[in-house]
Amino acid sequence: MFDSVCPMRHRIRGYENDRAEFRRLELALDVIECPTLILHGSLDTEAPVAHAHFAHAKIANSQLVVFDGADHSMLASEYKDIVRRMTEFVLTNN
């Protein structure tokens, strides 16, 4: 993972392109009909938790789980709980 992320100079143009595209991105969240699990860390500074709450409000059949104290790297810090919640979600929504 580190070889693809660091050093930043190898991916800065792609990163800047992503930032520009995300500003223009419009998602029609209200048309999503499938069960949707939204996982987010309460301390994520890369993607504010308000984004997760917004998506949850727009997606009719969604479930929001906010990991208190978790940040953008919550996949590493909360992986056991994430796997458990994903498994439960898939088993109850198939």
mmCIF file of N, CA and C in Angstrom:
data_model
loop_
_atom_site.group_PDB
_atom_site.id
_atom_site.type_symbol
_atom_site.label_atom_id
_atom_site.label_comp_id
_atom_site.label_asym_id
_atom_site.label_seq_id
_atom_site.Cartn_x
_atom_site.Cartn_y
_atom_site.Cartn_z
ATOM 1 N N MET A 1 0.818 -1.181 0.000
ATOM 2 C CA MET A 1 0.000 0.000 0.000
ATOM 3 C C MET A 1 0.873 1.260 0.000
ATOM 4 N N PHE A 2 1.925 1.244 0.807
ATOM 5 C CA PHE A 2 2.756 2.438 0.899
ATOM 6 C C PHE A 2 3.442 2.777 -0.423
ATOM 7 N N ASP A 3 3.793 1.762 -1.208
ATOM 8 C CA ASP A 3 4.424 2.026 -2.502
ATOM 9 C C ASP A 3 3.494 2.772 -3.447
ATOM 10 N N SER A 4 2.185 2.566 -3.306
ATOM 11 C CA SER A 4 1.240 3.243 -4.190
ATOM 12 C C SER A 4 0.814 4.605 -3.654
ATOM 13 N N VAL A 5 1.074 4.873 -2.391
ATOM 14 C CA VAL A 5 0.632 6.120 -1.774
ATOM 15 C C VAL A 5 1.783 7.112 -1.630
ATOM 16 N N CYS A 6 2.960 6.638 -1.284
ATOM 17 C CA CYS A 6 4.098 7.512 -1.007
ATOM 18 C C CYS A 6 5.184 7.290 -2.040
ATOM 19 N N PRO A 7 5.941 8.225 -2.438
ATOM 20 C CA PRO A 7 5.770 9.633 -2.121
ATOM 21 C C PRO A 7 4.657 10.268 -2.959
ATOM 22 N N MET A 8 4.123 11.327 -2.459
ATOM 23 C CA MET A 8 2.968 11.989 -3.073
ATOM 24 C C MET A 8 3.274 12.480 -4.488
ATOM 25 N N ARG A 9 4.517 12.797 -4.775
ATOM 26 C CA ARG A 9 4.846 13.364 -6.090
ATOM 27 C C ARG A 9 4.456 12.438 -7.242
ATOM 28 N N HIS A 10 4.341 11.136 -6.952
ATOM 29 C CA HIS A 10 3.981 10.184 -7.997
ATOM 30 C C HIS A 10 2.489 10.187 -8.303
ATOM 31 N N ARG A 11 1.700 10.778 -7.432
ATOM 32 C CA ARG A 11 0.255 10.733 -7.649
ATOM 33 C C ARG A 11 -0.445 12.075 -7.480
ATOM 34 N N ILE A 12 0.315 13.154 -7.377
ATOM 35 C CA ILE A 12 -0.274 14.474 -7.125
ATOM 36 C C ILE A 12 -1.212 14.906 -8.247
ATOM 37 N N ARG A 13 -0.877 14.635 -9.500
ATOM 38 C CA ARG A 13 -1.756 15.054 -10.601
ATOM 39 C C ARG A 13 -3.084 14.317 -10.545
ATOM 40 N N GLY A 14 -3.054 13.033 -10.218
ATOM 41 C CA GLY A 14 -4.300 12.278 -10.076
ATOM 42 C C GLY A 14 -5.117 12.751 -8.881
ATOM 43 N N TYR A 15 -4.431 13.057 -7.795
ATOM 44 C CA TYR A 15 -5.102 13.564 -6.597
ATOM 45 C C TYR A 15 -5.796 14.894 -6.887
ATOM 46 N N GLU A 16 -5.096 15.793 -7.558
ATOM 47 C CA GLU A 16 -5.685 17.095 -7.901
ATOM 48 C C GLU A 16 -6.860 16.928 -8.854
ATOM 49 N N ASN A 17 -6.763 15.995 -9.789
ATOM 50 C CA ASN A 17 -7.879 15.713 -10.689
ATOM 51 C C ASN A 17 -9.084 15.191 -9.910
ATOM 52 N N ASP A 18 -8.845 14.274 -8.981
ATOM 53 C CA ASP A 18 -9.944 13.748 -8.155
ATOM 54 C C ASP A 18 -10.635 14.864 -7.393
ATOM 55 N N ARG A 19 -9.868 15.756 -6.806
ATOM 56 C CA ARG A 19 -10.459 16.871 -6.041
ATOM 57 C C ARG A 19 -11.348 17.736 -6.939
ATOM 58 N N ALA A 20 -10.886 18.014 -8.152
ATOM 59 C CA ALA A 20 -11.678 18.825 -9.086
ATOM 60 C C ALA A 20 -12.949 18.092 -9.498
ATOM 61 N N GLU A 21 -12.836 16.809 -9.788
ATOM 62 C CA GLU A 21 -13.997 16.026 -10.217
ATOM 63 C C GLU A 21 -15.005 15.862 -9.081
ATOM 64 N N PHE A 22 -14.539 15.643 -7.876
ATOM 65 C CA PHE A 22 -15.453 15.476 -6.741
ATOM 66 C C PHE A 22 -16.261 16.740 -6.478
ATOM 67 N N ARG A 23 -15.673 17.913 -6.746
ATOM 68 C CA ARG A 23 -16.424 19.167 -6.565
ATOM 69 C C ARG A 23 -17.619 19.243 -7.517
ATOM 70 N N ARG A 24 -17.482 18.636 -8.688
ATOM 71 C CA ARG A 24 -18.556 18.669 -9.692
ATOM 72 C C ARG A 24 -19.491 17.472 -9.608
ATOM 73 N N LEU A 25 -19.149 16.500 -8.807
ATOM 74 C CA LEU A 25 -19.891 15.254 -8.733
ATOM 75 C C LEU A 25 -21.264 15.466 -8.101
ATOM 76 N N GLU A 26 -22.272 15.004 -8.788
ATOM 77 C CA GLU A 26 -23.628 15.042 -8.253
ATOM 78 C C GLU A 26 -24.158 13.617 -8.227
ATOM 79 N N LEU A 27 -24.491 13.154 -7.045
ATOM 80 C CA LEU A 27 -24.981 11.793 -6.891
ATOM 81 C C LEU A 27 -26.479 11.803 -6.654
ATOM 82 N N ALA A 28 -27.192 10.978 -7.385
ATOM 83 C CA ALA A 28 -28.639 10.841 -7.208
ATOM 84 C C ALA A 28 -28.885 9.762 -6.149
ATOM 85 N N LEU A 29 -28.559 10.074 -4.913
ATOM 86 C CA LEU A 29 -28.665 9.092 -3.839
ATOM 87 C C LEU A 29 -30.100 8.639 -3.595
ATOM 88 N N ASP A 30 -31.039 9.497 -3.874
ATOM 89 C CA ASP A 30 -32.443 9.178 -3.611
ATOM 90 C C ASP A 30 -33.022 8.112 -4.548
ATOM 91 N N VAL A 31 -32.273 7.725 -5.577
ATOM 92 C CA VAL A 31 -32.768 6.674 -6.472
ATOM 93 C C VAL A 31 -32.193 5.298 -6.129
ATOM 94 N N ILE A 32 -31.313 5.241 -5.163
ATOM 95 C CA ILE A 32 -30.744 3.955 -4.749
ATOM 96 C C ILE A 32 -31.818 3.162 -4.026
ATOM 97 N N GLU A 33 -32.069 1.944 -4.490
ATOM 98 C CA GLU A 33 -33.133 1.120 -3.921
ATOM 99 C C GLU A 33 -32.614 -0.082 -3.142
ATOM 100 N N CYS A 34 -31.394 -0.457 -3.334
ATOM 101 C CA CYS A 34 -30.861 -1.653 -2.667
ATOM 102 C C CYS A 34 -30.443 -1.318 -1.233
ATOM 103 N N PRO A 35 -30.461 -2.311 -0.370
ATOM 104 C CA PRO A 35 -29.986 -2.082 0.995
ATOM 105 C C PRO A 35 -28.542 -1.562 0.953
ATOM 106 N N THR A 36 -28.273 -0.554 1.742
ATOM 107 C CA THR A 36 -26.974 0.112 1.711
ATOM 108 C C THR A 36 -26.436 0.272 3.123
ATOM 109 N N LEU A 37 -25.226 -0.169 3.333
ATOM 110 C CA LEU A 37 -24.563 -0.019 4.620
ATOM 111 C C LEU A 37 -23.544 1.108 4.508
ATOM 112 N N ILE A 38 -23.676 2.094 5.365
ATOM 113 C CA ILE A 38 -22.774 3.245 5.372
ATOM 114 C C ILE A 38 -21.961 3.183 6.659
ATOM 115 N N LEU A 39 -20.655 3.090 6.524
ATOM 116 C CA LEU A 39 -19.752 3.034 7.674
ATOM 117 C C LEU A 39 -18.874 4.276 7.664
ATOM 118 N N HIS A 40 -18.745 4.920 8.828
ATOM 119 C CA HIS A 40 -17.954 6.153 8.869
ATOM 120 C C HIS A 40 -17.370 6.347 10.257
ATOM 121 N N GLY A 41 -16.216 6.982 10.320
ATOM 122 C CA GLY A 41 -15.583 7.319 11.589
ATOM 123 C C GLY A 41 -15.977 8.714 12.033
ATOM 124 N N SER A 42 -16.263 8.870 13.306
ATOM 125 C CA SER A 42 -16.701 10.172 13.822
ATOM 126 C C SER A 42 -15.608 11.237 13.756
ATOM 127 N N LEU A 43 -14.349 10.832 13.715
ATOM 128 C CA LEU A 43 -13.237 11.786 13.698
ATOM 129 C C LEU A 43 -12.545 11.865 12.337
ATOM 130 N N ASP A 44 -13.210 11.416 11.286
ATOM 131 C CA ASP A 44 -12.629 11.451 9.942
ATOM 132 C C ASP A 44 -12.547 12.902 9.475
ATOM 133 N N THR A 45 -11.350 13.376 9.209
ATOM 134 C CA THR A 45 -11.172 14.746 8.722
ATOM 135 C C THR A 45 -11.043 14.794 7.200
ATOM 136 N N GLU A 46 -10.868 13.643 6.563
ATOM 137 C CA GLU A 46 -10.790 13.585 5.103
ATOM 138 C C GLU A 46 -12.176 13.663 4.472
ATOM 139 N N ALA A 47 -13.128 12.994 5.085
ATOM 140 C CA ALA A 47 -14.527 13.007 4.640
ATOM 141 C C ALA A 47 -15.371 13.221 5.896
ATOM 142 N N PRO A 48 -15.907 14.407 6.083
ATOM 143 C CA PRO A 48 -16.659 14.704 7.300
ATOM 144 C C PRO A 48 -17.833 13.748 7.517
ATOM 145 N N VAL A 49 -18.105 13.447 8.764
ATOM 146 C CA VAL A 49 -19.188 12.525 9.107
ATOM 147 C C VAL A 49 -20.538 13.059 8.618
ATOM 148 N N ALA A 50 -20.626 14.348 8.414
ATOM 149 C CA ALA A 50 -21.862 14.933 7.865
ATOM 150 C C ALA A 50 -22.188 14.333 6.505
ATOM 151 N N HIS A 51 -21.181 13.944 5.748
ATOM 152 C CA HIS A 51 -21.415 13.314 4.447
ATOM 153 C C HIS A 51 -22.140 11.985 4.614
ATOM 154 N N ALA A 52 -21.756 11.228 5.619
ATOM 155 C CA ALA A 52 -22.407 9.939 5.871
ATOM 156 C C ALA A 52 -23.851 10.145 6.309
ATOM 157 N N HIS A 53 -24.082 11.126 7.152
ATOM 158 C CA HIS A 53 -25.450 11.427 7.595
ATOM 159 C C HIS A 53 -26.305 11.900 6.420
ATOM 160 N N PHE A 54 -25.711 12.686 5.534
ATOM 161 C CA PHE A 54 -26.422 13.160 4.346
ATOM 162 C C PHE A 54 -26.820 11.981 3.461
ATOM 163 N N ALA A 55 -25.878 11.066 3.211
ATOM 164 C CA ALA A 55 -26.165 9.893 2.381
ATOM 165 C C ALA A 55 -27.250 9.037 3.025
ATOM 166 N N HIS A 56 -27.155 8.847 4.309
ATOM 167 C CA HIS A 56 -28.151 8.043 5.031
ATOM 168 C C HIS A 56 -29.545 8.663 4.907
ATOM 169 N N ALA A 57 -29.628 9.965 4.984
ATOM 170 C CA ALA A 57 -30.920 10.649 4.863
ATOM 171 C C ALA A 57 -31.501 10.524 3.458
ATOM 172 N N LYS A 58 -30.652 10.430 2.453
ATOM 173 C CA LYS A 58 -31.102 10.366 1.060
ATOM 174 C C LYS A 58 -31.375 8.945 0.571
ATOM 175 N N ILE A 59 -30.675 7.963 1.114
ATOM 176 C CA ILE A 59 -30.826 6.579 0.646
ATOM 177 C C ILE A 59 -31.869 5.893 1.517
ATOM 178 N N ALA A 60 -33.009 5.575 0.917
ATOM 179 C CA ALA A 60 -34.166 5.087 1.668
ATOM 180 C C ALA A 60 -33.883 3.832 2.493
ATOM 181 N N ASN A 61 -33.220 2.884 1.932
ATOM 182 C CA ASN A 61 -33.023 1.603 2.597
ATOM 183 C C ASN A 61 -31.572 1.489 3.090
ATOM 184 N N SER A 62 -31.142 2.497 3.865
ATOM 185 C CA SER A 62 -29.753 2.499 4.313
ATOM 186 C C SER A 62 -29.651 2.352 5.822
ATOM 187 N N GLN A 63 -28.504 1.868 6.214
ATOM 188 C CA GLN A 63 -28.172 1.740 7.632
ATOM 189 C C GLN A 63 -26.849 2.468 7.836
ATOM 190 N N LEU A 64 -26.794 3.351 8.817
ATOM 191 C CA LEU A 64 -25.590 4.116 9.104
ATOM 192 C C LEU A 64 -24.968 3.628 10.401
ATOM 193 N N VAL A 65 -23.669 3.343 10.342
ATOM 194 C CA VAL A 65 -22.908 2.993 11.532
ATOM 195 C C VAL A 65 -21.751 3.982 11.622
ATOM 196 N N VAL A 66 -21.735 4.768 12.693
ATOM 197 C CA VAL A 66 -20.648 5.709 12.930
ATOM 198 C C VAL A 66 -19.776 5.134 14.041
ATOM 199 N N PHE A 67 -18.508 4.953 13.745
ATOM 200 C CA PHE A 67 -17.559 4.430 14.715
ATOM 201 C C PHE A 67 -17.011 5.595 15.531
ATOM 202 N N ASP A 68 -17.435 5.682 16.775
ATOM 203 C CA ASP A 68 -17.036 6.771 17.656
ATOM 204 C C ASP A 68 -15.528 6.741 17.890
ATOM 205 N N GLY A 69 -14.874 7.851 17.611
ATOM 206 C CA GLY A 69 -13.434 7.966 17.820
ATOM 207 C C GLY A 69 -12.584 7.480 16.672
ATOM 208 N N ALA A 70 -13.203 6.923 15.630
ATOM 209 C CA ALA A 70 -12.437 6.408 14.484
ATOM 210 C C ALA A 70 -12.208 7.518 13.460
ATOM 211 N N ASP A 71 -11.070 7.447 12.781
ATOM 212 C CA ASP A 71 -10.754 8.436 11.760
ATOM 213 C C ASP A 71 -10.762 7.793 10.373
ATOM 214 N N HIS A 72 -10.104 8.429 9.421
ATOM 215 C CA HIS A 72 -10.129 7.964 8.034
ATOM 216 C C HIS A 72 -9.461 6.600 7.857
ATOM 217 N N SER A 73 -8.629 6.217 8.804
ATOM 218 C CA SER A 73 -7.954 4.921 8.713
ATOM 219 C C SER A 73 -8.691 3.847 9.511
ATOM 220 N N MET A 74 -9.980 4.012 9.682
ATOM 221 C CA MET A 74 -10.754 3.087 10.523
ATOM 222 C C MET A 74 -10.767 1.660 9.981
ATOM 223 N N LEU A 75 -10.519 1.491 8.705
ATOM 224 C CA LEU A 75 -10.475 0.128 8.175
ATOM 225 C C LEU A 75 -9.382 -0.682 8.876
ATOM 226 N N ALA A 76 -8.289 -0.027 9.213
ATOM 227 C CA ALA A 76 -7.213 -0.706 9.934
ATOM 228 C C ALA A 76 -7.515 -0.809 11.425
ATOM 229 N N SER A 77 -8.049 0.249 12.003
ATOM 230 C CA SER A 77 -8.252 0.267 13.456
ATOM 231 C C SER A 77 -9.517 -0.452 13.908
ATOM 232 N N GLU A 78 -10.518 -0.536 13.047
ATOM 233 C CA GLU A 78 -11.811 -1.109 13.421
ATOM 234 C C GLU A 78 -12.173 -2.328 12.581
ATOM 235 N N TYR A 79 -11.172 -2.966 11.978
ATOM 236 C CA TYR A 79 -11.467 -3.999 10.983
ATOM 237 C C TYR A 79 -12.324 -5.141 11.513
ATOM 238 N N LYS A 80 -12.120 -5.574 12.738
ATOM 239 C CA LYS A 80 -12.917 -6.693 13.259
ATOM 240 C C LYS A 80 -14.390 -6.312 13.359
ATOM 241 N N ASP A 81 -14.662 -5.133 13.884
ATOM 242 C CA ASP A 81 -16.051 -4.683 14.006
ATOM 243 C C ASP A 81 -16.655 -4.409 12.628
ATOM 244 N N ILE A 82 -15.851 -3.885 11.716
ATOM 245 C CA ILE A 82 -16.335 -3.624 10.355
ATOM 246 C C ILE A 82 -16.722 -4.928 9.668
ATOM 247 N N VAL A 83 -15.869 -5.934 9.741
ATOM 248 C CA VAL A 83 -16.161 -7.232 9.122
ATOM 249 C C VAL A 83 -17.414 -7.842 9.744
ATOM 250 N N ARG A 84 -17.537 -7.758 11.055
ATOM 251 C CA ARG A 84 -18.728 -8.297 11.736
ATOM 252 C C ARG A 84 -19.994 -7.588 11.260
ATOM 253 N N ARG A 85 -19.957 -6.272 11.217
ATOM 254 C CA ARG A 85 -21.143 -5.514 10.800
ATOM 255 C C ARG A 85 -21.482 -5.738 9.329
ATOM 256 N N MET A 86 -20.473 -5.838 8.490
ATOM 257 C CA MET A 86 -20.721 -6.114 7.074
ATOM 258 C C MET A 86 -21.333 -7.496 6.892
ATOM 259 N N THR A 87 -20.811 -8.466 7.618
ATOM 260 C CA THR A 87 -21.336 -9.829 7.526
ATOM 261 C C THR A 87 -22.783 -9.866 7.973
ATOM 262 N N GLU A 88 -23.082 -9.252 9.094
ATOM 263 C CA GLU A 88 -24.464 -9.204 9.597
ATOM 264 C C GLU A 88 -25.388 -8.527 8.589
ATOM 265 N N PHE A 89 -24.915 -7.442 8.006
ATOM 266 C CA PHE A 89 -25.712 -6.701 7.044
ATOM 267 C C PHE A 89 -26.033 -7.557 5.816
ATOM 268 N N VAL A 90 -25.023 -8.220 5.287
ATOM 269 C CA VAL A 90 -25.223 -9.056 4.100
ATOM 270 C C VAL A 90 -26.166 -10.214 4.417
ATOM 271 N N LEU A 91 -25.989 -10.841 5.562
ATOM 272 C CA LEU A 91 -26.829 -11.988 5.922
ATOM 273 C C LEU A 91 -28.283 -11.596 6.175
ATOM 274 N N THR A 92 -28.524 -10.401 6.640
ATOM 275 C CA THR A 92 -29.896 -9.974 6.918
ATOM 276 C C THR A 92 -30.544 -9.262 5.735
ATOM 277 N N ASN A 93 -29.769 -8.947 4.697
ATOM 278 C CA ASN A 93 -30.313 -8.209 3.548
ATOM 279 C C ASN A 93 -30.104 -8.929 2.222
ATOM 280 N N ASN A 94 -30.155 -10.251 2.247
ATOM 281 C CA ASN A 94 -29.965 -10.962 0.979
ATOM 282 C C ASN A 94 -31.260 -11.498 0.451
#
